[in-house]
Each structure stands twice: as C-alpha cells, then as structure tokens.
Amino acid sequence: MRFFIVDAFTDRAFAGNSAGVVLLDEPADPAWMQDVAAEMKHAETAFVVTGTEGPKPLRWFTPAVEVALCGHATLAVTHVLGGKQTYTTKSGELRAKAEGGWVELDFPSDPPQPTDDDLSEILPGVEIEYTGRGVENLFAVVKDADTVRGLEPDLEKLKHTWTGRLLVTARGDRTDFVSRFFAPGVGIDEDPVTGSAHCILAPYWSAKLQRNDLTGEQASQRGGIVRTRLDGDRVHLAGQAVTVLSGELHV
C-alpha cells in the first residue's frame, strides 16, 4: 500500500498541517487503520479506497480516535490523487478538485450556535466576546488577533469539556480573520491548520463582515492560510499543499 506525507494549507514544505495519506485497494479494518494513524503520529491520517468505481470511501483517524470530518487531510488526499474527486464519508458526500496548484473542498457549513459555556478557566485572563458551539467544537471569539496569537489555554481542563475541542478566533490584522484550534480531547494539543474548523469560521465571519469570500490565517507555530467561500449551506475551502514523503506500508 502506498502512503504519503503531505503538508496542507501551505505552499512550502514543513509548514501548514501535515497529514498522512494511505491509498487502499479495498476497505480496511478500523483497528488496523487506528494503529497506522498512531504509528504515523500526524494530526490526522486519511485512508481512501481507490480500487472501486464511483465515489471513493474516505475515513480519517487521529493518533487516538476516528473523526467525522477533516479538511486538511481531505486536501492532502486530493492533492495526491489530482483532478476532481468525490468521497463518501461519515459527514456525507464530499467533493474536491485539484487545479492550478490549489485544492478546493466542498464541505457542509457549520454555523456556530450561541451558548453560555464558561471558558474562563480554560482561557484564564482572556476577554471573551462570544461563545458558541458547532457540531463538534466549542467556539470562542476574542477581542483581537494578538490575543489569539498569545493564547495559552489550560489543555487539561479543556480535555474534559464536551468534546475537548476549542476553536478561538478574532478579526484578522493581515487577513480577514485569525484563529487557533486546540483539541486535546482527541489527542491533539494544537492542530496547526484545521480545514473543518473553517466550516464554522466561514459562516460566522461572512455574516460579520458581509462578504462570502474571505481569507483566514490559522496562527499556530507552523501556520497556514485558508480561503473560504460561503455558498448557502456549503463552504468551499481552498488551500495549497506539498508532498514531502512517499513510500510503502509493509504491514
């Protein structure tokens, strides 16, 4: 089986978010996929079945659990396969295309619903302007981009909340908005660049800024850029990618 390591949402190696991509001839045992993902140690490893006609079955695993949706690993898969692709996933049918050095993903929108979640112990000393929830993630808006960049959340406390995932954002200084994503509940202290998080960010910031086409910066140490376009109940995410390693699995 062929595998690849791809840096997604970046135009240079060793930046963006690194994902494993495993090409399967037929569906594999979930326990085996989980073991491979744990061995890879990337935020997500994607497993795509290429030996069937029609839409390709696609699943994503962190080193600890299977997840229902992953943007950067889907971008990585499409970068490897090229062209137009349709995937069947736990989040429904997803479409993507690789063209002109960019990969565009067609994902479901996940507008945040306001909540009264108390995040003061997770983000001590941080002024929070809005709290909400997406399908799987806690969501918080803070006052400015510098606050986002300087965040030091209490990850142990976050780990034991709801799904243990928190997306924090503010209006951007170099782009339309800036964000960071912490997910100790699924074994990832901080995800470098999170495509699926932009399914929440796009509808929120499009409503705030009154524009459907936006550019977001995820301000992790590796960092990355995601273009978003809100289209009804769908979000189109676009990013670049670089293959840094390929080889064969022998187990």
mmCIF file with all atom_site columns, N, CA, C and O in Angstrom, residues 219-239:
data_model
loop_
_atom_site.group_PDB
_atom_site.id
_atom_site.type_symbol
_atom_site.label_atom_id
_atom_site.label_alt_id
_atom_site.label_comp_id
_atom_site.label_asym_id
_atom_site.label_entity_id
_atom_site.label_seq_id
_atom_site.pdbx_PDB_ins_code
_atom_site.Cartn_x
_atom_site.Cartn_y
_atom_site.Cartn_z
_atom_site.occupancy
_atom_site.B_iso_or_equiv
_atom_site.pdbx_formal_charge
_atom_site.auth_seq_id
_atom_site.auth_comp_id
_atom_site.auth_asym_id
_atom_site.auth_atom_id
_atom_site.pdbx_PDB_model_num
ATOM 1  N N  . ALA A 1 219 ? -3.100  30.710 13.183 1.00 0.00 ? 219 ALA A N  1
ATOM 2  C CA . ALA A 1 219 ? -1.863  31.272 13.722 1.00 0.00 ? 219 ALA A CA 1
ATOM 3  C C  . ALA A 1 219 ? -1.148  30.313 14.668 1.00 0.00 ? 219 ALA A C  1
ATOM 4  O O  . ALA A 1 219 ? -0.721  30.701 15.754 1.00 0.00 ? 219 ALA A O  1
ATOM 5  N N  . SER A 1 220 ? -0.999  29.061 14.267 1.00 0.00 ? 220 SER A N  1
ATOM 6  C CA . SER A 1 220 ? -0.193  28.107 15.026 1.00 0.00 ? 220 SER A CA 1
ATOM 7  C C  . SER A 1 220 ? 1.285   28.351 14.748 1.00 0.00 ? 220 SER A C  1
ATOM 8  O O  . SER A 1 220 ? 1.649   29.232 13.948 1.00 0.00 ? 220 SER A O  1
ATOM 9  N N  . GLN A 1 221 ? 2.145   27.569 15.357 1.00 0.00 ? 221 GLN A N  1
ATOM 10 C CA . GLN A 1 221 ? 3.583   27.726 15.131 1.00 0.00 ? 221 GLN A CA 1
ATOM 11 C C  . GLN A 1 221 ? 3.933   27.477 13.668 1.00 0.00 ? 221 GLN A C  1
ATOM 12 O O  . GLN A 1 221 ? 4.745   28.201 13.088 1.00 0.00 ? 221 GLN A O  1
ATOM 13 N N  . ARG A 1 222 ? 3.306   26.456 13.050 1.00 0.00 ? 222 ARG A N  1
ATOM 14 C CA . ARG A 1 222 ? 3.553   26.178 11.629 1.00 0.00 ? 222 ARG A CA 1
ATOM 15 C C  . ARG A 1 222 ? 2.769   27.131 10.739 1.00 0.00 ? 222 ARG A C  1
ATOM 16 O O  . ARG A 1 222 ? 3.275   27.577 9.711  1.00 0.00 ? 222 ARG A O  1
ATOM 17 N N  . GLY A 1 223 ? 1.565   27.449 11.123 1.00 0.00 ? 223 GLY A N  1
ATOM 18 C CA . GLY A 1 223 ? 0.743   28.426 10.424 1.00 0.00 ? 223 GLY A CA 1
ATOM 19 C C  . GLY A 1 223 ? 0.232   27.961 9.076  1.00 0.00 ? 223 GLY A C  1
ATOM 20 O O  . GLY A 1 223 ? 0.747   27.011 8.479  1.00 0.00 ? 223 GLY A O  1
ATOM 21 N N  . GLY A 1 224 ? -0.812  28.618 8.607  1.00 0.00 ? 224 GLY A N  1
ATOM 22 C CA . GLY A 1 224 ? -1.347  28.290 7.300  1.00 0.00 ? 224 GLY A CA 1
ATOM 23 C C  . GLY A 1 224 ? -2.450  29.249 6.894  1.00 0.00 ? 224 GLY A C  1
ATOM 24 O O  . GLY A 1 224 ? -2.980  30.006 7.724  1.00 0.00 ? 224 GLY A O  1
ATOM 25 N N  . ILE A 1 225 ? -2.772  29.236 5.598  1.00 0.00 ? 225 ILE A N  1
ATOM 26 C CA . ILE A 1 225 ? -3.768  30.127 5.014  1.00 0.00 ? 225 ILE A CA 1
ATOM 27 C C  . ILE A 1 225 ? -4.876  29.293 4.382  1.00 0.00 ? 225 ILE A C  1
ATOM 28 O O  . ILE A 1 225 ? -4.615  28.334 3.650  1.00 0.00 ? 225 ILE A O  1
ATOM 29 N N  . VAL A 1 226 ? -6.131  29.673 4.665  1.00 0.00 ? 226 VAL A N  1
ATOM 30 C CA . VAL A 1 226 ? -7.290  29.002 4.098  1.00 0.00 ? 226 VAL A CA 1
ATOM 31 C C  . VAL A 1 226 ? -8.196  30.051 3.472  1.00 0.00 ? 226 VAL A C  1
ATOM 32 O O  . VAL A 1 226 ? -8.587  31.019 4.140  1.00 0.00 ? 226 VAL A O  1
ATOM 33 N N  . ARG A 1 227 ? -8.510  29.870 2.210  1.00 0.00 ? 227 ARG A N  1
ATOM 34 C CA . ARG A 1 227 ? -9.510  30.715 1.558  1.00 0.00 ? 227 ARG A CA 1
ATOM 35 C C  . ARG A 1 227 ? -10.881 30.071 1.763  1.00 0.00 ? 227 ARG A C  1
ATOM 36 O O  . ARG A 1 227 ? -11.020 28.852 1.625  1.00 0.00 ? 227 ARG A O  1
ATOM 37 N N  . THR A 1 228 ? -11.895 30.874 2.072  1.00 0.00 ? 228 THR A N  1
ATOM 38 C CA . THR A 1 228 ? -13.241 30.342 2.268  1.00 0.00 ? 228 THR A CA 1
ATOM 39 C C  . THR A 1 228 ? -14.238 31.086 1.386  1.00 0.00 ? 228 THR A C  1
ATOM 40 O O  . THR A 1 228 ? -14.103 32.291 1.144  1.00 0.00 ? 228 THR A O  1
ATOM 41 N N  . ARG A 1 229 ? -15.237 30.334 0.924  1.00 0.00 ? 229 ARG A N  1
ATOM 42 C CA . ARG A 1 229 ? -16.340 30.936 0.168  1.00 0.00 ? 229 ARG A CA 1
ATOM 43 C C  . ARG A 1 229 ? -17.631 30.300 0.643  1.00 0.00 ? 229 ARG A C  1
ATOM 44 O O  . ARG A 1 229 ? -17.842 29.097 0.460  1.00 0.00 ? 229 ARG A O  1
ATOM 45 N N  . LEU A 1 230 ? -18.493 31.095 1.252  1.00 0.00 ? 230 LEU A N  1
ATOM 46 C CA . LEU A 1 230 ? -19.771 30.605 1.750  1.00 0.00 ? 230 LEU A CA 1
ATOM 47 C C  . LEU A 1 230 ? -20.764 30.552 0.599  1.00 0.00 ? 230 LEU A C  1
ATOM 48 O O  . LEU A 1 230 ? -20.950 31.526 -0.131 1.00 0.00 ? 230 LEU A O  1
ATOM 49 N N  . ASP A 1 231 ? -21.424 29.384 0.459  1.00 0.00 ? 231 ASP A N  1
ATOM 50 C CA . ASP A 1 231 ? -22.386 29.177 -0.627 1.00 0.00 ? 231 ASP A CA 1
ATOM 51 C C  . ASP A 1 231 ? -23.591 28.446 -0.047 1.00 0.00 ? 231 ASP A C  1
ATOM 52 O O  . ASP A 1 231 ? -23.669 27.220 -0.086 1.00 0.00 ? 231 ASP A O  1
ATOM 53 N N  . GLY A 1 232 ? -24.526 29.214 0.527  1.00 0.00 ? 232 GLY A N  1
ATOM 54 C CA . GLY A 1 232 ? -25.697 28.607 1.166  1.00 0.00 ? 232 GLY A CA 1
ATOM 55 C C  . GLY A 1 232 ? -25.288 27.776 2.360  1.00 0.00 ? 232 GLY A C  1
ATOM 56 O O  . GLY A 1 232 ? -24.646 28.266 3.293  1.00 0.00 ? 232 GLY A O  1
ATOM 57 N N  . ASP A 1 233 ? -25.639 26.475 2.330  1.00 0.00 ? 233 ASP A N  1
ATOM 58 C CA . ASP A 1 233 ? -25.285 25.598 3.437  1.00 0.00 ? 233 ASP A CA 1
ATOM 59 C C  . ASP A 1 233 ? -23.988 24.836 3.180  1.00 0.00 ? 233 ASP A C  1
ATOM 60 O O  . ASP A 1 233 ? -23.705 23.843 3.836  1.00 0.00 ? 233 ASP A O  1
ATOM 61 N N  . ARG A 1 234 ? -23.200 25.332 2.231  1.00 0.00 ? 234 ARG A N  1
ATOM 62 C CA . ARG A 1 234 ? -21.897 24.725 1.936  1.00 0.00 ? 234 ARG A CA 1
ATOM 63 C C  . ARG A 1 234 ? -20.802 25.774 2.103  1.00 0.00 ? 234 ARG A C  1
ATOM 64 O O  . ARG A 1 234 ? -21.031 26.981 1.972  1.00 0.00 ? 234 ARG A O  1
ATOM 65 N N  . VAL A 1 235 ? -19.595 25.278 2.410  1.00 0.00 ? 235 VAL A N  1
ATOM 66 C CA . VAL A 1 235 ? -18.417 26.131 2.484  1.00 0.00 ? 235 VAL A CA 1
ATOM 67 C C  . VAL A 1 235 ? -17.362 25.557 1.550  1.00 0.00 ? 235 VAL A C  1
ATOM 68 O O  . VAL A 1 235 ? -17.022 24.373 1.634  1.00 0.00 ? 235 VAL A O  1
ATOM 69 N N  . HIS A 1 236 ? -16.852 26.394 0.664  1.00 0.00 ? 236 HIS A N  1
ATOM 70 C CA . HIS A 1 236 ? -15.761 25.986 -0.216 1.00 0.00 ? 236 HIS A CA 1
ATOM 71 C C  . HIS A 1 236 ? -14.450 26.459 0.406  1.00 0.00 ? 236 HIS A C  1
ATOM 72 O O  . HIS A 1 236 ? -14.267 27.662 0.645  1.00 0.00 ? 236 HIS A O  1
ATOM 73 N N  . LEU A 1 237 ? -13.574 25.520 0.698  1.00 0.00 ? 237 LEU A N  1
ATOM 74 C CA . LEU A 1 237 ? -12.286 25.806 1.299  1.00 0.00 ? 237 LEU A CA 1
ATOM 75 C C  . LEU A 1 237 ? -11.202 25.581 0.253  1.00 0.00 ? 237 LEU A C  1
ATOM 76 O O  . LEU A 1 237 ? -11.235 24.579 -0.467 1.00 0.00 ? 237 LEU A O  1
ATOM 77 N N  . ALA A 1 238 ? -10.245 26.463 0.185  1.00 0.00 ? 238 ALA A N  1
ATOM 78 C CA . ALA A 1 238 ? -9.172  26.314 -0.794 1.00 0.00 ? 238 ALA A CA 1
ATOM 79 C C  . ALA A 1 238 ? -7.821  26.496 -0.121 1.00 0.00 ? 238 ALA A C  1
ATOM 80 O O  . ALA A 1 238 ? -7.647  27.369 0.732  1.00 0.00 ? 238 ALA A O  1
ATOM 81 N N  . GLY A 1 239 ? -6.878  25.650 -0.517 1.00 0.00 ? 239 GLY A N  1
ATOM 82 C CA . GLY A 1 239 ? -5.524  25.744 0.009  1.00 0.00 ? 239 GLY A CA 1
ATOM 83 C C  . GLY A 1 239 ? -4.543  25.049 -0.911 1.00 0.00 ? 239 GLY A C  1
ATOM 84 O O  . GLY A 1 239 ? -4.934  24.342 -1.852 1.00 0.00 ? 239 GLY A O  1
#
